[in-house]
Short mmCIF file of C-alpha atoms in Angstrom, two decimals:
data_model
loop_
_atom_site.label_atom_id
_atom_site.label_comp_id
_atom_site.label_asym_id
_atom_site.label_seq_id
_atom_site.Cartn_x
_atom_site.Cartn_y
_atom_site.Cartn_z
CA MET L 4 88.94 77.67 97.76
CA THR L 5 87.44 79.97 95.16
CA THR L 6 88.10 79.20 91.47
CA HIS L 7 87.34 81.33 88.42
CA THR L 8 86.85 80.64 84.72
CA GLN L 9 89.16 82.74 82.55
CA THR L 10 87.24 85.45 80.67
CA PRO L 11 88.19 88.87 79.29
CA GLU L 12 86.83 90.34 82.52
CA THR L 13 88.93 88.09 84.75
CA THR L 14 91.98 88.74 82.59
CA ALA L 15 91.51 92.50 83.06
CA ASP L 16 90.96 91.95 86.78
CA ALA L 17 94.19 89.97 87.05
CA ALA L 18 96.04 92.82 85.37
CA LEU L 19 94.46 95.25 87.85
CA LYS L 20 95.61 93.11 90.78
CA THR L 21 99.13 93.00 89.37
CA ARG L 22 99.14 96.81 89.25
CA HIS L 23 97.81 96.97 92.82
CA ALA L 24 100.54 94.63 94.07
CA ALA L 25 103.17 96.79 92.37
CA MET L 26 101.63 99.99 93.77
CA TRP L 27 101.80 98.76 97.37
CA ALA L 28 105.43 97.77 96.82
CA LEU L 29 106.32 101.39 96.04
CA GLY L 30 107.96 103.42 98.76
CA ASP L 31 108.18 101.97 102.27
CA TYR L 32 104.86 100.75 103.63
CA ALA L 33 106.69 99.14 106.54
CA ALA L 34 107.60 102.67 107.69
CA VAL L 35 103.92 103.66 107.63
CA ALA L 36 103.00 100.57 109.65
CA ARG L 37 105.88 101.06 112.08
CA GLU L 38 105.87 104.82 112.56
CA ILE L 39 102.28 105.90 111.96
CA ILE L 40 99.78 103.08 112.55
CA PRO L 41 101.40 100.47 114.84
CA GLU L 42 98.54 100.81 117.32
CA LEU L 43 95.92 99.75 114.76
CA GLY L 44 97.08 96.16 114.53
CA ARG L 45 97.15 95.73 118.29
CA VAL L 46 93.70 97.31 118.66
CA LEU L 47 92.27 94.93 116.06
CA VAL L 48 93.85 91.87 117.68
CA ASP L 49 92.44 92.93 121.05
CA GLY L 50 89.04 93.64 119.50
CA CYS L 51 88.97 90.15 117.99
CA ARG L 52 90.03 88.67 121.35
CA VAL L 53 92.73 86.60 119.73
CA THR L 54 94.00 83.90 122.08
CA ALA L 55 96.64 81.19 122.08
CA GLY L 56 95.91 78.20 119.88
CA GLN L 57 93.49 79.91 117.52
CA ASP L 58 93.83 79.74 113.75
CA VAL L 59 93.96 83.36 112.57
CA LEU L 60 93.94 84.75 109.03
CA ASP L 61 95.11 88.31 108.44
CA VAL L 62 93.76 89.38 105.04
CA ALA L 63 95.68 92.03 103.07
CA ALA L 64 98.18 91.80 105.90
CA GLY L 65 100.81 94.10 104.45
CA THR L 66 103.96 93.80 106.53
CA GLY L 67 102.20 92.25 109.51
CA ASN L 68 100.78 95.17 111.47
CA ALA L 69 98.13 92.83 112.93
CA SER L 70 99.70 89.44 112.13
CA ILE L 71 102.69 89.88 114.42
CA PRO L 72 100.65 90.98 117.48
CA ALA L 73 98.31 88.01 116.88
CA ALA L 74 101.30 85.66 116.78
CA ARG L 75 102.62 87.21 119.98
CA ALA L 76 99.27 86.28 121.57
CA GLY L 77 100.03 82.64 120.77
CA ALA L 78 97.77 82.20 117.75
CA ARG L 79 98.65 80.22 114.63
CA VAL L 80 98.68 83.08 112.12
CA VAL L 81 98.49 83.10 108.34
CA ALA L 82 99.27 86.48 106.78
CA CYS L 83 97.93 86.80 103.24
CA ASP L 84 98.66 89.72 100.92
CA LEU L 85 98.61 90.50 97.21
CA SER L 86 102.10 92.00 97.23
CA PRO L 87 105.11 89.65 97.45
CA ALA L 88 107.31 92.60 98.34
CA LEU L 89 105.29 93.37 101.47
CA LEU L 90 105.29 89.70 102.46
CA ASP L 91 109.09 89.62 102.19
CA VAL L 92 109.35 92.55 104.58
CA GLY L 93 106.81 90.94 106.91
CA ARG L 94 108.85 87.74 107.07
CA ARG L 95 111.88 89.70 108.21
CA LEU L 96 109.89 91.65 110.78
CA ALA L 97 108.32 88.48 112.21
CA ALA L 98 111.74 86.85 112.45
CA ASP L 99 113.10 89.94 114.23
CA ALA L 100 110.14 89.78 116.63
CA GLY L 101 110.79 86.10 117.32
CA VAL L 102 107.32 84.94 116.25
CA THR L 103 106.09 82.43 113.69
CA VAL L 104 103.76 83.62 110.93
CA ASP L 105 102.86 81.76 107.73
CA TRP L 106 103.20 84.32 104.93
CA GLN L 107 101.21 83.52 101.77
CA GLN L 108 100.50 85.51 98.64
CA GLY L 109 96.81 85.74 97.83
CA ASP L 110 94.01 87.92 96.53
CA ALA L 111 91.46 89.10 99.12
CA GLU L 112 88.76 88.52 96.51
CA ALA L 113 89.82 84.90 95.89
CA LEU L 114 91.53 83.67 99.06
CA PRO L 115 93.61 80.48 98.60
CA PHE L 116 92.09 78.73 101.62
CA ALA L 117 89.37 76.15 102.16
CA ASP L 118 85.94 77.01 103.51
CA ALA L 119 85.63 77.34 107.30
CA SER L 120 89.40 77.26 107.98
CA PHE L 121 89.90 79.95 110.63
CA ASP L 122 88.76 80.97 114.11
CA VAL L 123 89.50 84.64 113.41
CA VAL L 124 89.51 86.43 110.06
CA MET L 125 90.72 90.01 110.31
CA SER L 126 92.09 92.89 108.29
CA SER L 127 93.74 96.11 109.42
CA VAL L 128 93.20 98.84 106.77
CA GLY L 129 93.90 96.17 104.17
CA VAL L 130 90.88 94.44 102.66
CA MET L 131 89.28 97.86 102.23
CA PHE L 132 91.59 98.39 99.23
CA ALA L 133 90.29 95.36 97.34
CA PRO L 134 88.36 96.91 94.44
CA HIS L 135 85.25 94.70 94.59
CA HIS L 136 83.79 94.92 98.07
CA GLU L 137 81.14 92.23 97.75
CA ALA L 138 83.67 89.68 96.50
CA ALA L 139 86.07 90.49 99.33
CA ALA L 140 83.34 90.29 101.97
CA ASP L 141 82.17 86.96 100.59
CA GLU L 142 85.69 85.60 101.01
CA LEU L 143 86.06 86.89 104.57
CA VAL L 144 82.91 85.03 105.54
CA ARG L 145 83.65 81.91 103.50
CA VAL L 146 86.95 81.08 105.19
CA ALA L 147 85.60 81.75 108.70
CA ARG L 148 84.40 78.83 110.77
CA PRO L 149 80.90 78.93 112.28
CA GLY L 150 81.20 81.12 115.36
CA ALA L 151 84.51 82.60 114.16
CA THR L 152 85.24 86.28 114.66
CA VAL L 153 85.45 88.60 111.69
CA GLY L 154 87.28 91.81 112.59
CA LEU L 155 88.03 94.89 110.50
CA ALA L 156 89.74 98.22 111.05
CA SER L 157 89.02 100.61 108.16
CA TRP L 158 89.56 104.30 107.49
CA THR L 159 86.26 106.22 107.40
CA PRO L 160 85.08 108.36 104.45
CA GLY L 161 84.93 111.50 106.61
CA GLY L 162 88.13 110.91 108.52
CA PHE L 163 91.58 112.19 107.66
CA ILE L 164 92.61 109.37 105.32
CA GLY L 165 89.23 109.42 103.60
CA GLN L 166 89.76 113.14 103.03
CA MET L 167 93.29 112.46 101.80
CA PHE L 168 92.00 110.13 99.10
CA ALA L 169 89.39 112.73 98.16
CA ALA L 170 92.17 115.32 97.85
CA MET L 171 94.21 113.02 95.60
CA LYS L 172 91.27 111.93 93.43
CA PRO L 173 91.44 114.82 90.89
CA TYR L 174 95.10 113.94 90.21
CA ALA L 175 94.87 110.14 90.27
CA ALA L 176 94.12 107.78 87.41
CA PRO L 177 90.39 106.99 87.26
CA PRO L 178 89.43 103.71 88.92
CA PRO L 179 88.48 100.81 86.63
CA PRO L 180 84.78 100.10 86.05
CA GLY L 181 83.19 98.37 89.02
CA ALA L 182 85.84 99.37 91.56
CA GLN L 183 84.47 100.86 94.78
CA PRO L 184 86.11 103.53 96.97
CA PRO L 185 88.17 102.01 99.80
CA PRO L 186 86.81 104.28 102.58
CA LEU L 187 83.32 102.82 102.12
CA TRP L 188 84.56 100.02 104.40
CA GLY L 189 84.63 102.70 107.11
CA ASP L 190 80.88 103.24 106.75
CA GLU L 191 78.96 101.03 109.19
CA ALA L 192 75.89 100.68 106.97
CA HIS L 193 78.04 99.59 104.03
CA VAL L 194 79.81 96.89 106.05
CA ARG L 195 76.52 95.64 107.50
CA ASP L 196 75.17 95.36 103.97
CA LEU L 197 78.26 93.45 102.85
CA LEU L 198 78.18 90.93 105.68
CA ARG L 199 74.38 90.72 105.98
CA ASP L 200 72.84 87.89 108.00
CA ARG L 201 75.95 85.75 107.56
CA VAL L 202 77.23 87.22 110.84
CA GLU L 203 75.75 87.96 114.24
CA GLY L 204 76.80 90.06 117.21
CA PHE L 205 77.84 92.86 114.85
CA THR L 206 79.53 95.78 116.61
CA ALA L 207 80.94 98.94 115.05
CA GLU L 208 82.78 101.74 116.80
CA LYS L 209 84.41 104.84 115.37
CA ARG L 210 87.77 105.49 116.96
CA SER L 211 90.58 107.97 116.49
CA LEU L 212 94.21 107.02 115.91
CA PRO L 213 96.62 109.60 117.38
CA VAL L 214 99.22 110.72 114.84
CA HIS L 215 102.01 113.29 115.12
CA PHE L 216 103.78 115.41 112.51
CA ASP L 217 105.67 118.57 113.37
CA ARG L 218 104.55 120.39 110.23
CA PRO L 219 101.90 119.85 107.53
CA GLU L 220 104.69 119.50 104.97
CA ASP L 221 106.21 116.69 107.03
CA PHE L 222 103.05 114.64 106.62
CA ARG L 223 102.94 115.33 102.89
CA ASP L 224 106.59 114.51 102.31
CA PHE L 225 106.41 111.33 104.40
CA PHE L 226 103.47 110.01 102.38
CA LYS L 227 105.09 111.06 99.10
CA ARG L 228 108.09 108.94 100.10
CA THR L 229 106.47 105.90 101.72
CA TYR L 230 102.80 105.36 100.76
CA GLY L 231 102.11 103.47 97.54
CA PRO L 232 98.84 105.18 96.50
CA THR L 233 100.34 108.63 97.05
CA ILE L 234 103.53 107.74 95.18
CA ALA L 235 101.51 106.32 92.28
CA THR L 236 99.40 109.48 92.09
CA TYR L 237 102.46 111.70 91.93
CA ARG L 238 104.07 109.49 89.28
CA GLY L 239 100.98 109.86 87.13
CA ILE L 240 101.31 113.66 87.08
CA ALA L 241 105.11 113.89 87.11
CA ASP L 242 105.16 115.54 83.68
CA ASP L 243 102.83 118.36 84.80
CA PRO L 244 104.58 120.64 87.33
CA ASP L 245 101.40 122.65 87.92
CA LYS L 246 99.49 119.56 88.98
CA VAL L 247 102.37 118.43 91.20
CA ALA L 248 102.41 121.83 92.89
CA ALA L 249 98.63 121.80 93.30
CA LEU L 250 98.66 118.36 94.90
CA ASP L 251 101.56 119.40 97.15
CA THR L 252 99.44 122.32 98.34
CA ALA L 253 96.27 120.22 98.74
CA LEU L 254 97.95 117.61 100.94
CA ALA L 255 99.77 120.17 103.08
CA ASP L 256 96.57 122.18 103.49
CA LEU L 257 94.68 119.03 104.51
CA ALA L 258 97.20 118.30 107.25
CA ARG L 259 97.29 121.97 108.29
CA GLY L 260 93.55 121.83 108.90
CA HIS L 261 93.90 118.85 111.24
CA LEU L 262 97.14 119.45 113.14
CA ASP L 263 96.92 121.18 116.50
CA ALA L 264 99.59 123.48 117.90
CA ASP L 265 101.55 120.49 119.22
CA GLY L 266 101.54 118.65 115.89
CA ARG L 267 98.87 116.15 116.89
CA MET L 268 95.87 114.97 114.91
CA GLY L 269 93.43 112.07 115.01
CA TRP L 270 92.75 109.75 112.09
CA GLU L 271 89.27 108.30 112.31
CA TYR L 272 88.71 104.60 111.67
CA LEU L 273 85.87 102.13 112.14
CA LEU L 274 86.47 99.02 114.23
CA VAL L 275 84.04 96.22 113.32
CA THR L 276 83.69 92.81 114.93
CA ALA L 277 81.11 90.11 114.30
CA ARG L 278 80.70 86.34 114.55
CA ARG L 279 80.12 84.00 111.62
CA THR L 280 76.71 82.42 111.90
CA ALA L 281 76.41 78.64 111.98
#
């Protein structure tokens, strides 16, 4: 288990994590997981070849998009997330699904687990939002047993969600010093550099998640209502109607450029799997 000495830097980092936890509790992330990205968790579990009896850790698990499918496969699953509110929702969803998941609050950059504790360590568009990528990658590897699978599904910089964050950037609060952009986890070279020779059998595949919205404005309004980062961005400019209108237009235009005539689009993500070296 990682421990840290309290310094002004760690105090500021703790405050940042508190803000992140509150941001993800905004809106209704469970609706995003249920209505927009349910396939991602199942794809990741399949990619990691989760089987009955394995010890599985889902890092930045949210409401259990990957944890619940892993539990359905018979694994012993721990779902860890920074946000207590998301964990509370996940507990209810797991109970409704009739599966057992151990829900624990924890920071992806300082996981509350012993070294070499899990057979599978995975994250479905979760760990990518930890601000310090090297620290998060170190933790993923640390808690994995020798030979364990590390699996990640992350939005790519050039895909739809990467473009969405780029569209919101001019209107969002600036990131704190040292924080790295989440979509970098969707860049194969970046992930290879993070994991280095601590893993073997590294595979990376860009895939497309099918998503449907009838109109561009439907996408925008859904994310304004449900998605924490989007809600937080709008709250930060709420006193400036011109900025609100400009962001409304930017998000609708982004979706308009990706939707086909039947309301379909594909959101690109990178699926990574590797094995922890001995």
